[in-house]
Amino acid sequence: MTPPAATAVDHGHVTVSAPAHAPKGGLGHFLSTYVFSKDHKVIGLQFLFSTLVWFLIGGLLALAVRWQVAWPWSDVPVLGKLFAQEGGQMAPEFYTMLFTMHASVMIFLVIIPILAGAFGNYLIPLMIGADDMAFPTLNMLSYWFMWPAFFFFGASFFVEGGAASGGWTSYPPLSTNTASSPASGWGQTLWLLGLTMVGVSSMLGSVNYMTTIILMRAPGMTMFRLPMTIWGMFITAILQAFALPVLTAAGFMQLADRTLGTGFFSPEGLIVNNAVPGAGGGQPLLWQHLFWFYSHPAVYIMILPAMGMVSDILTTFARKPLFGYRPMVYSVAGIAGLGFIVWGHHMFMSGMNPALGITFMVSTMMIALPSAVKTFNWLGTIWGGRIQFTTSMLFALAFVSMFIIGGLSGIFMAATPVDIFIHDTYFIVAHFHYVLFAGTAMGVWAAIYFWFPKMFGRTMNEFWGKVHFFLTFIFMNGTFFTMHILGAVGFPRRLADAYHYETFHHLQPLNAFMTWCAIGMVASQIIFAANFFWSMFYGPVAGRNPWNANTLEWTAPSPPGHGNFDFQPVVHRGPYEYSVPGCEKDHLMQTDPPNAAAAAAALAAH
Amino acid sequence: MRNRLSGIFWGLLFLAVPVLGVATFAVAPAFDHWLPKDVSTHGTQIDSLFYFILALTGIVFVVTEVLLFWFIWKYDAAKNDRPATYIHGSHTLEVVWTIIPAATLLFLAIYQMNAWADVKMRRPDMPPTVEVVARQFEWRLRYPGRDGELGTPDDLHLTNDLHLPIDEDVLIQLKSMDVLHSFFLPNVRIKQDAVPGMKIPVWFKAREAGEFDIVCAELCGWGHYKMKGRVTFEPRAAFDAWLERKYAEQEATQPAPEAGESLAAN
Ligand code: HEM
Ligand SMILES: [Cu+2]
Ligand SMILES: [Cu+2]
């Protein structure tokens, strides 16, 4: 599997600039290289490490949530000591905080920044043949704006009343009204500030990605020669640029409601907890519209890059061109366009005019279409291939398999009458874990195993990678598939204890099973972490192109030096020329000169 | 490197997804882990739509997952020496697999509109049977008093104990005093958020007597989990008798209706 580092240099490219980066020593140098670096690769890795740390925190929060759902009011092991209230038992407001922060951390500090921040940063210049981003300083800032967010979210656990506990959706008046819950004091304010910072970071990243992709492609890299990863990142950047301002504005309005006494989201005449809050005249539904106007496109921000990366990985290990490149690009664009007119499907039961609900229902049904087209094309891609079962490929295949489930469950909820019953039940929880965890997180793992050699010059251990995959896959389905069944019973989400309801009291054993699976799933990540750090230092040296892939990043050294390429890449073809008949290699890199390909074909024809 | 076993192993793992997936849904009803009993007249529409979508998505699920398994099984590089097919797509296939799902989804969209309209748009023309006011963390109920009108001093005030007649339309006026809540009757297939500042009508017809849960389905604070009520459906006569008893009880305990309802009245 590890051929000699055959690449560009073999074809006699001119060396433009060597990664001259002579060690200079000194603290200043250390800081500018590894801390306040403007190199997109360093920034990408900074994002990667930070988000993986938050991934761990979010995972532990999830376990605490699962503990309470499975065994309400029982002593929490290990963690119980951390927040020893009532002798290791969880208070209901603590539980409320846990699921709020679990979701907030996973969405805002893990998935969004790991896709766009880590992989977007690392891959965009490399895959389009640029030496860096268009605005390196903005890029550095986009990472450093995450730190106030880390700080606000992190610190909020320690303020009086605890961290935010109004759900990740932060619906007012619960979130705006300080009398409405113990945690809607500082915790909620810090949450809003953190959200704003994540928004600033994403926005800086987004303008950078758009500019870079439009202006800095290598000669010959037309838009329709871009790998799907870049298309995913590009459309994501557009979504962020158009949707984020709305969330940021809404966040400020909520902040004003909380601190300045405005009443954007509070109607006249509220009586909360026997207190009459300040100005009214607002509308709770306004927040929901603004929030979902961002957060529905955001669910695509949380999956389009993963879809792109998975497409590239599938072709590489199926040794086949991507099936239907253009339809794939059009579906991504279609998802992005439609993504702006479906937000109301989160509000079918909200009190929004039911006639308006019908229009959102129709657009939501239609957005399942591009997802279906993409799935069929992925199947078409592996059909007739020569599949290599690397860990990365397994995770990519798992993405496809799991995305099918998440996409299909979306149709149940898009059907408004059915949504009456399953809205705010575990059916929804199943749905978004299938798209976000079983989907995006699988894609992220596929991408980590795939690009690890480029990032660190060494490959990860395949055997332990597969063990990690196998356990994660099994436990994940044990945890999340069963949620559909809970949803079918109507089991509501966000309840600290639902077993006192006659309808739900028999569901505890199933929940306990799911919690055991969740514990297994989190525990399996120890294997991943060990493999990751061990391989960084002791893994087999990778060479430039360990997977015999076609895209530009594989022509650069592993890891690439400052400026990325040691020659000027010139692109001659699309990214998916695998198994070209008559060519002695089973892949033609984007930089392979056309005459070489023609010569090979001519040779074979003899 | 050419390990045939590994292809077989991973193939079977992916085959387990549709097999166990279908099995889970097949055995769940046997363990009573399924749609709770439905006692409403409109519920069958919702449930049959659920089953219809379940069948439709079930077929797509099985077909696509089995194809995935089949390709993984068949095109394992270790198993054959045939080169990969050099193909960039198929116009015909793209058209087919765009048009068929598009038509299906469009059909589904149109097909369900009627059920939605029944539950949420075709409101019966009648005065409210009862007003439900949600607040942290209880359901406050207000029945029209003997004068049959809501908002008058003789209104009947209760908490968490909702009674409704069967075999006739009931109209609930749903409000909230403080934050969002959601009025969820699993056994009636009804869910509606209660929004402060809004008066939202909810209607249905129960067709069976019995006592069931009222669940709050929208996060409303730390006590959200305990915001439980009960609804009792009973024939008209029994319902009237119950109302009569409650009027009497209220009159005995608090002859003059107190303030606080002025707020509920607006
Ligand atoms: C096939 C396409 C999809 C359809 C038809 C669909 C439909 C829906 C609907 C109707 C809801 C609202 C359900 C309710 O609250 O009652 C929903 C919720 C959700 N969806 Fe999807 N969805 C699709 C794909 C996705 C994807 C790709 C993602 C993420 C990557 C996603 C993430 C979410 C999340 C996070 C929620 C829940 C938000 C919350 O209430 O906390 N969905 N989806
Ligand atoms: Cu959505
Ligand atoms: Cu509630």
CSV table of N, CA and C in Angstrom, one decimal, chain B residues 71-206:
chain,number,residue,atom,x,y,z
B,71,PHE,N,-22.3,-4.1,-3.1
B,71,PHE,CA,-21.1,-3.5,-3.8
B,71,PHE,C,-19.8,-3.7,-3.0
B,72,ILE,N,-20.0,-3.6,-1.7
B,72,ILE,CA,-18.8,-3.8,-0.8
B,72,ILE,C,-18.3,-5.3,-1.0
B,73,TRP,N,-19.3,-6.2,-1.0
B,73,TRP,CA,-19.0,-7.6,-1.1
B,73,TRP,C,-18.4,-7.9,-2.5
B,74,LYS,N,-19.0,-7.4,-3.5
B,74,LYS,CA,-18.7,-7.8,-4.9
B,74,LYS,C,-17.4,-7.1,-5.4
B,75,TYR,N,-17.2,-5.9,-5.0
B,75,TYR,CA,-16.1,-5.1,-5.6
B,75,TYR,C,-14.9,-5.0,-4.7
B,76,ASP,N,-14.8,-5.9,-3.8
B,76,ASP,CA,-13.6,-6.0,-2.9
B,76,ASP,C,-12.4,-6.2,-3.8
B,77,ALA,N,-11.4,-5.3,-3.7
B,77,ALA,CA,-10.2,-5.4,-4.6
B,77,ALA,C,-9.5,-6.8,-4.4
B,78,ALA,N,-9.6,-7.3,-3.2
B,78,ALA,CA,-8.9,-8.5,-2.9
B,78,ALA,C,-9.5,-9.7,-3.6
B,79,LYS,N,-10.7,-9.6,-4.0
B,79,LYS,CA,-11.5,-10.7,-4.6
B,79,LYS,C,-11.3,-10.9,-6.1
B,80,ASN,N,-11.1,-9.8,-6.8
B,80,ASN,CA,-11.0,-9.9,-8.2
B,80,ASN,C,-9.9,-9.1,-8.8
B,81,ASP,N,-9.5,-9.4,-10.0
B,81,ASP,CA,-8.4,-8.7,-10.6
B,81,ASP,C,-8.9,-7.8,-11.7
B,82,ARG,N,-10.2,-7.8,-12.0
B,82,ARG,CA,-10.7,-7.0,-13.0
B,82,ARG,C,-10.5,-5.5,-12.6
B,83,PRO,N,-10.1,-4.7,-13.6
B,83,PRO,CA,-9.9,-3.3,-13.2
B,83,PRO,C,-11.2,-2.6,-12.9
B,84,ALA,N,-11.1,-1.5,-12.2
B,84,ALA,CA,-12.3,-0.8,-11.9
B,84,ALA,C,-12.9,-0.2,-13.2
B,85,THR,N,-14.3,-0.1,-13.2
B,85,THR,CA,-14.9,0.4,-14.4
B,85,THR,C,-14.6,1.9,-14.5
B,86,TYR,N,-14.2,2.3,-15.7
B,86,TYR,CA,-13.9,3.8,-15.8
B,86,TYR,C,-15.1,4.4,-16.4
B,87,ILE,N,-15.9,5.0,-15.5
B,87,ILE,CA,-17.2,5.6,-15.9
B,87,ILE,C,-17.4,6.9,-15.0
B,88,HIS,N,-17.8,7.9,-15.6
B,88,HIS,CA,-18.0,9.2,-14.9
B,88,HIS,C,-19.5,9.5,-14.5
B,89,GLY,N,-20.3,8.6,-14.8
B,89,GLY,CA,-21.7,8.8,-14.5
B,89,GLY,C,-22.6,8.4,-15.6
B,90,SER,N,-23.9,8.6,-15.4
B,90,SER,CA,-24.8,8.2,-16.5
B,90,SER,C,-26.0,9.2,-16.5
B,91,HIS,N,-26.2,9.9,-17.6
B,91,HIS,CA,-27.2,10.9,-17.7
B,91,HIS,C,-28.6,10.2,-17.4
B,92,THR,N,-28.8,9.1,-18.0
B,92,THR,CA,-30.1,8.4,-17.8
B,92,THR,C,-30.4,8.1,-16.4
B,93,LEU,N,-29.4,7.5,-15.7
B,93,LEU,CA,-29.6,7.2,-14.3
B,93,LEU,C,-29.9,8.4,-13.5
B,94,GLU,N,-29.1,9.5,-13.8
B,94,GLU,CA,-29.3,10.7,-13.0
B,94,GLU,C,-30.8,11.2,-13.1
B,95,VAL,N,-31.2,11.2,-14.4
B,95,VAL,CA,-32.6,11.6,-14.6
B,95,VAL,C,-33.6,10.7,-13.9
B,96,VAL,N,-33.4,9.4,-14.0
B,96,VAL,CA,-34.3,8.5,-13.3
B,96,VAL,C,-34.3,8.7,-11.8
B,97,TRP,N,-33.1,8.7,-11.2
B,97,TRP,CA,-33.1,8.8,-9.8
B,97,TRP,C,-33.3,10.3,-9.3
B,98,THR,N,-33.5,11.2,-10.2
B,98,THR,CA,-34.0,12.5,-9.7
B,98,THR,C,-35.6,12.5,-9.8
B,99,ILE,N,-36.1,12.1,-11.0
B,99,ILE,CA,-37.5,12.2,-11.2
B,99,ILE,C,-38.3,11.3,-10.3
B,100,ILE,N,-37.9,10.1,-10.1
B,100,ILE,CA,-38.7,9.2,-9.2
B,100,ILE,C,-38.8,9.7,-7.8
B,101,PRO,N,-37.7,10.0,-7.1
B,101,PRO,CA,-37.9,10.5,-5.8
B,101,PRO,C,-38.6,11.9,-5.8
B,102,ALA,N,-38.4,12.7,-6.8
B,102,ALA,CA,-39.1,14.0,-6.8
B,102,ALA,C,-40.6,13.8,-6.9
B,103,ALA,N,-41.0,12.9,-7.7
B,103,ALA,CA,-42.4,12.6,-7.8
B,103,ALA,C,-43.0,12.0,-6.5
B,104,THR,N,-42.2,11.1,-5.9
B,104,THR,CA,-42.7,10.5,-4.7
B,104,THR,C,-42.8,11.5,-3.6
B,105,LEU,N,-41.8,12.4,-3.5
B,105,LEU,CA,-41.8,13.4,-2.4
B,105,LEU,C,-43.0,14.4,-2.7
B,106,LEU,N,-43.2,14.7,-3.9
B,106,LEU,CA,-44.2,15.7,-4.2
B,106,LEU,C,-45.6,15.1,-3.9
B,107,PHE,N,-45.7,13.8,-4.2
B,107,PHE,CA,-47.0,13.1,-3.9
B,107,PHE,C,-47.2,13.1,-2.4
B,108,LEU,N,-46.1,12.8,-1.7
B,108,LEU,CA,-46.2,12.7,-0.2
B,108,LEU,C,-46.6,14.1,0.3
B,109,ALA,N,-46.0,15.1,-0.2
B,109,ALA,CA,-46.3,16.5,0.2
B,109,ALA,C,-47.8,16.8,0.0
B,110,ILE,N,-48.4,16.5,-1.1
B,110,ILE,CA,-49.8,16.8,-1.4
B,110,ILE,C,-50.7,15.9,-0.6
B,111,TYR,N,-50.3,14.6,-0.5
B,111,TYR,CA,-51.1,13.6,0.1
B,111,TYR,C,-51.4,13.9,1.6
B,112,GLN,N,-50.5,14.5,2.2
B,112,GLN,CA,-50.6,14.7,3.7
B,112,GLN,C,-51.3,16.0,4.1
B,113,MET,N,-51.5,16.9,3.1
B,113,MET,CA,-52.0,18.2,3.4
B,113,MET,C,-53.4,18.1,4.1
B,114,ASN,N,-54.2,17.2,3.7
B,114,ASN,CA,-55.5,17.1,4.2
B,114,ASN,C,-55.5,16.8,5.7
B,115,ALA,N,-54.7,15.9,6.1
B,115,ALA,CA,-54.6,15.5,7.5
B,115,ALA,C,-54.1,16.7,8.4
B,116,TRP,N,-53.2,17.4,7.9
B,116,TRP,CA,-52.7,18.6,8.6
B,116,TRP,C,-53.8,19.6,8.7
B,117,ALA,N,-54.5,19.9,7.6
B,117,ALA,CA,-55.6,20.8,7.7
B,117,ALA,C,-56.6,20.4,8.7
B,118,ASP,N,-56.9,19.1,8.8
B,118,ASP,CA,-57.9,18.7,9.7
B,118,ASP,C,-57.5,19.0,11.2
B,119,VAL,N,-56.3,18.8,11.5
B,119,VAL,CA,-55.8,19.0,12.9
B,119,VAL,C,-55.5,20.4,13.2
B,120,LYS,N,-55.0,21.2,12.2
B,120,LYS,CA,-54.5,22.5,12.6
B,120,LYS,C,-55.2,23.6,11.9
B,121,MET,N,-56.0,23.4,10.8
B,121,MET,CA,-56.6,24.5,10.1
B,121,MET,C,-58.1,24.6,10.1
B,122,ARG,N,-58.8,23.4,10.1
B,122,ARG,CA,-60.2,23.4,10.0
B,122,ARG,C,-60.9,23.5,11.4
B,123,ARG,N,-60.8,24.6,12.0
B,123,ARG,CA,-61.2,24.8,13.4
B,123,ARG,C,-62.7,24.7,13.5
B,124,PRO,N,-63.3,23.9,14.3
B,124,PRO,CA,-64.7,23.9,14.5
B,124,PRO,C,-65.2,25.2,15.0
B,125,ASP,N,-66.4,25.6,14.5
B,125,ASP,CA,-67.0,26.9,14.9
B,125,ASP,C,-67.7,26.7,16.2
B,126,MET,N,-67.1,26.9,17.3
B,126,MET,CA,-67.7,26.7,18.6
B,126,MET,C,-67.0,27.5,19.6
B,127,PRO,N,-67.6,27.8,20.8
B,127,PRO,CA,-66.9,28.5,21.8
B,127,PRO,C,-65.9,27.5,22.5
B,128,PRO,N,-64.9,28.0,23.1
B,128,PRO,CA,-63.9,27.1,23.8
B,128,PRO,C,-64.6,26.2,24.8
B,129,THR,N,-64.2,24.9,24.9
B,129,THR,CA,-64.7,24.0,25.9
B,129,THR,C,-64.0,24.3,27.2
B,130,VAL,N,-62.7,24.7,27.0
B,130,VAL,CA,-61.9,24.9,28.2
B,130,VAL,C,-60.7,25.7,27.8
B,131,GLU,N,-60.2,26.5,28.8
B,131,GLU,CA,-59.0,27.3,28.5
B,131,GLU,C,-57.8,26.6,29.3
B,132,VAL,N,-56.7,26.3,28.6
B,132,VAL,CA,-55.6,25.7,29.2
B,132,VAL,C,-54.5,26.8,29.3
B,133,VAL,N,-54.0,27.2,30.5
B,133,VAL,CA,-53.0,28.1,30.6
B,133,VAL,C,-51.8,27.5,31.2
B,134,ALA,N,-50.7,27.4,30.4
B,134,ALA,CA,-49.5,26.8,30.9
B,134,ALA,C,-48.7,27.7,31.8
B,135,ARG,N,-48.1,27.3,32.8
B,135,ARG,CA,-47.1,28.1,33.5
B,135,ARG,C,-46.1,27.1,34.2
B,136,GLN,N,-45.0,27.7,34.6
B,136,GLN,CA,-44.0,26.8,35.2
B,136,GLN,C,-44.5,26.3,36.5
B,137,PHE,N,-44.7,25.1,36.8
B,137,PHE,CA,-44.7,23.9,36.0
B,137,PHE,C,-46.0,23.2,36.1
B,138,GLU,N,-47.0,23.8,35.7
B,138,GLU,CA,-48.3,23.2,35.8
B,138,GLU,C,-49.3,23.7,34.7
B,139,TRP,N,-50.4,22.9,34.5
B,139,TRP,CA,-51.4,23.3,33.6
B,139,TRP,C,-52.6,23.9,34.3
B,140,ARG,N,-52.8,25.1,34.1
B,140,ARG,CA,-54.0,25.7,34.8
B,140,ARG,C,-55.2,25.6,33.8
B,141,LEU,N,-56.3,25.2,34.3
B,141,LEU,CA,-57.5,25.0,33.5
B,141,LEU,C,-58.6,25.9,33.9
B,142,ARG,N,-59.3,26.4,32.9
B,142,ARG,CA,-60.4,27.2,33.3
B,142,ARG,C,-61.6,26.8,32.4
B,143,TYR,N,-62.7,26.3,33.1
B,143,TYR,CA,-63.9,26.0,32.3
B,143,TYR,C,-64.9,27.1,32.5
B,144,PRO,N,-65.7,27.3,31.4
B,144,PRO,CA,-66.7,28.4,31.6
B,144,PRO,C,-67.7,27.9,32.7
B,145,GLY,N,-68.1,28.9,33.5
B,145,GLY,CA,-69.0,28.5,34.6
B,145,GLY,C,-70.4,28.2,34.1
B,146,ARG,N,-71.4,28.3,35.0
B,146,ARG,CA,-72.7,27.8,34.6
B,146,ARG,C,-73.3,28.7,33.5
B,147,ASP,N,-72.7,29.9,33.3
B,147,ASP,CA,-73.2,30.8,32.3
B,147,ASP,C,-72.7,30.4,30.9
B,148,GLY,N,-71.8,29.3,30.9
B,148,GLY,CA,-71.3,28.9,29.6
B,148,GLY,C,-70.4,29.8,28.9
B,149,GLU,N,-69.9,30.8,29.6
B,149,GLU,CA,-69.0,31.8,29.0
B,149,GLU,C,-67.7,31.9,29.7
B,150,LEU,N,-66.6,31.9,28.9
B,150,LEU,CA,-65.3,32.0,29.5
B,150,LEU,C,-65.0,33.5,29.9
B,151,GLY,N,-64.3,33.7,31.0
B,151,GLY,CA,-63.9,35.1,31.3
B,151,GLY,C,-65.0,35.8,32.1
B,152,THR,N,-65.9,35.0,32.7
B,152,THR,CA,-66.8,35.6,33.7
B,152,THR,C,-66.5,35.1,35.1
B,153,PRO,N,-67.0,35.8,36.1
B,153,PRO,CA,-66.6,35.5,37.5
B,153,PRO,C,-66.9,34.1,37.9
B,154,ASP,N,-67.8,33.4,37.3
B,154,ASP,CA,-68.1,32.1,37.8
B,154,ASP,C,-67.3,31.0,37.1
B,155,ASP,N,-66.3,31.4,36.4
B,155,ASP,CA,-65.4,30.3,35.8
B,155,ASP,C,-64.9,29.3,36.8
B,156,LEU,N,-64.7,28.1,36.3
B,156,LEU,CA,-64.2,27.0,37.2
B,156,LEU,C,-62.7,26.9,37.0
B,157,HIS,N,-61.9,27.0,38.1
B,157,HIS,CA,-60.5,26.9,38.0
B,157,HIS,C,-60.0,25.6,38.6
B,158,LEU,N,-59.1,25.0,37.8
B,158,LEU,CA,-58.6,23.7,38.2
B,158,LEU,C,-57.1,23.6,37.8
B,159,THR,N,-56.4,22.6,38.3
B,159,THR,CA,-55.0,22.5,37.9
B,159,THR,C,-54.7,21.0,37.5
B,160,ASN,N,-54.1,20.8,36.4
B,160,ASN,CA,-53.6,19.5,35.9
B,160,ASN,C,-54.6,18.4,35.7
B,161,ASP,N,-55.8,18.7,36.1
B,161,ASP,CA,-56.8,17.6,36.0
B,161,ASP,C,-57.9,18.0,35.0
B,162,LEU,N,-57.6,17.6,33.7
B,162,LEU,CA,-58.4,18.0,32.6
B,162,LEU,C,-59.5,16.9,32.3
B,163,HIS,N,-60.7,17.3,32.2
B,163,HIS,CA,-61.8,16.3,31.8
B,163,HIS,C,-62.4,16.8,30.6
B,164,LEU,N,-62.7,15.9,29.7
B,164,LEU,CA,-63.3,16.3,28.4
B,164,LEU,C,-64.3,15.2,28.0
B,165,PRO,N,-65.4,15.7,27.3
B,165,PRO,CA,-66.4,14.7,26.8
B,165,PRO,C,-65.9,14.0,25.6
B,166,ILE,N,-66.4,12.8,25.4
B,166,ILE,CA,-66.0,12.0,24.2
B,166,ILE,C,-67.1,12.2,23.1
B,167,ASP,N,-66.8,11.7,21.9
B,167,ASP,CA,-67.7,11.7,20.8
B,167,ASP,C,-68.2,13.1,20.4
B,168,GLU,N,-67.5,14.1,20.8
B,168,GLU,CA,-67.9,15.4,20.2
B,168,GLU,C,-66.7,16.3,20.1
B,169,ASP,N,-66.7,17.3,19.3
B,169,ASP,CA,-65.6,18.2,19.1
B,169,ASP,C,-65.4,18.9,20.4
B,170,VAL,N,-64.1,19.0,20.8
B,170,VAL,CA,-63.8,20.0,21.9
B,170,VAL,C,-62.8,21.0,21.4
B,171,LEU,N,-62.9,22.2,21.9
B,171,LEU,CA,-62.0,23.3,21.5
B,171,LEU,C,-61.3,23.8,22.7
B,172,ILE,N,-60.0,23.7,22.7
B,172,ILE,CA,-59.2,24.2,23.8
B,172,ILE,C,-58.5,25.5,23.4
B,173,GLN,N,-58.6,26.5,24.3
B,173,GLN,CA,-57.9,27.7,24.0
B,173,GLN,C,-56.6,27.7,24.8
B,174,LEU,N,-55.4,27.6,24.1
B,174,LEU,CA,-54.2,27.4,24.8
B,174,LEU,C,-53.4,28.7,24.9
B,175,LYS,N,-52.9,28.9,26.2
B,175,LYS,CA,-52.1,30.1,26.4
B,175,LYS,C,-51.0,29.8,27.4
B,176,SER,N,-50.1,30.7,27.5
B,176,SER,CA,-49.0,30.5,28.5
B,176,SER,C,-48.8,31.8,29.2
B,177,MET,N,-48.5,31.7,30.5
B,177,MET,CA,-48.3,32.8,31.4
B,177,MET,C,-46.9,33.3,31.4
B,178,ASP,N,-45.9,32.4,31.1
B,178,ASP,CA,-44.6,32.8,31.4
B,178,ASP,C,-43.6,32.5,30.2
B,179,VAL,N,-43.3,31.2,30.0
B,179,VAL,CA,-42.4,30.8,29.0
B,179,VAL,C,-43.1,29.9,28.0
B,180,LEU,N,-42.3,29.4,27.0
B,180,LEU,CA,-42.9,28.4,26.1
B,180,LEU,C,-43.2,27.1,26.8
B,181,HIS,N,-44.3,26.5,26.5
B,181,HIS,CA,-44.5,25.1,26.9
B,181,HIS,C,-45.1,24.4,25.7
B,182,SER,N,-45.3,23.1,25.8
B,182,SER,CA,-46.0,22.5,24.7
B,182,SER,C,-47.0,21.5,25.2
B,183,PHE,N,-48.3,21.6,24.7
B,183,PHE,CA,-49.4,20.8,25.2
B,183,PHE,C,-49.4,19.5,24.4
B,184,PHE,N,-48.9,18.4,25.0
B,184,PHE,CA,-48.8,17.2,24.2
B,184,PHE,C,-49.7,16.1,24.8
B,185,LEU,N,-50.6,15.6,24.0
B,185,LEU,CA,-51.4,14.5,24.4
B,185,LEU,C,-51.0,13.3,23.5
B,186,PRO,N,-50.1,12.4,24.0
B,186,PRO,CA,-49.6,11.3,23.1
B,186,PRO,C,-50.8,10.5,22.6
B,187,ASN,N,-51.8,10.2,23.5
B,187,ASN,CA,-52.8,9.3,23.1
B,187,ASN,C,-53.9,10.0,22.2
B,188,VAL,N,-53.7,11.3,22.0
B,188,VAL,CA,-54.7,11.9,21.1
B,188,VAL,C,-54.0,12.5,19.9
B,189,ARG,N,-52.7,12.2,19.8
B,189,ARG,CA,-51.8,12.7,18.7
B,189,ARG,C,-52.0,14.2,18.5
B,190,ILE,N,-51.9,14.9,19.6
B,190,ILE,CA,-52.0,16.3,19.6
B,190,ILE,C,-50.8,16.9,20.2
B,191,LYS,N,-50.2,17.9,19.6
B,191,LYS,CA,-49.1,18.7,20.2
B,191,LYS,C,-49.2,20.1,19.7
B,192,GLN,N,-49.2,21.0,20.6
B,192,GLN,CA,-49.2,22.4,20.3
B,192,GLN,C,-48.4,23.2,21.3
B,193,ASP,N,-47.5,24.0,20.8
B,193,ASP,CA,-46.8,24.9,21.8
B,193,ASP,C,-47.7,25.9,22.4
B,194,ALA,N,-47.5,26.2,23.6
B,194,ALA,CA,-48.2,27.3,24.3
B,194,ALA,C,-47.2,28.5,24.3
B,195,VAL,N,-47.7,29.6,23.7
B,195,VAL,CA,-46.8,30.8,23.5
B,195,VAL,C,-47.3,32.0,24.3
B,196,PRO,N,-46.5,32.6,25.2
B,196,PRO,CA,-47.0,33.7,25.9
B,196,PRO,C,-47.3,34.8,24.9
B,197,GLY,N,-48.5,35.5,25.1
B,197,GLY,CA,-48.9,36.5,24.2
B,197,GLY,C,-49.8,36.0,23.1
B,198,MET,N,-49.9,34.7,23.0
B,198,MET,CA,-50.8,34.2,21.9
B,198,MET,C,-51.9,33.3,22.5
B,199,LYS,N,-53.0,33.3,21.8
B,199,LYS,CA,-54.1,32.4,22.1
B,199,LYS,C,-54.3,31.4,21.0
B,200,ILE,N,-53.9,30.2,21.3
B,200,ILE,CA,-53.9,29.2,20.1
B,200,ILE,C,-55.0,28.2,20.3
B,201,PRO,N,-55.8,28.0,19.3
B,201,PRO,CA,-56.9,27.1,19.4
B,201,PRO,C,-56.4,25.6,19.1
B,202,VAL,N,-56.9,24.7,19.9
B,202,VAL,CA,-56.5,23.3,19.7
B,202,VAL,C,-57.8,22.5,19.7
B,203,TRP,N,-58.1,21.6,18.7
B,203,TRP,CA,-59.3,20.9,18.8
B,203,TRP,C,-59.1,19.5,18.4
B,204,PHE,N,-60.0,18.6,18.8
B,204,PHE,CA,-60.0,17.2,18.4
B,204,PHE,C,-61.3,16.6,18.9
B,205,LYS,N,-61.5,15.3,18.6
B,205,LYS,CA,-62.6,14.6,19.1
B,205,LYS,C,-62.1,13.3,19.6
B,206,ALA,N,-62.4,13.0,20.9
B,206,ALA,CA,-61.9,11.7,21.5
B,206,ALA,C,-63.1,10.7,21.2
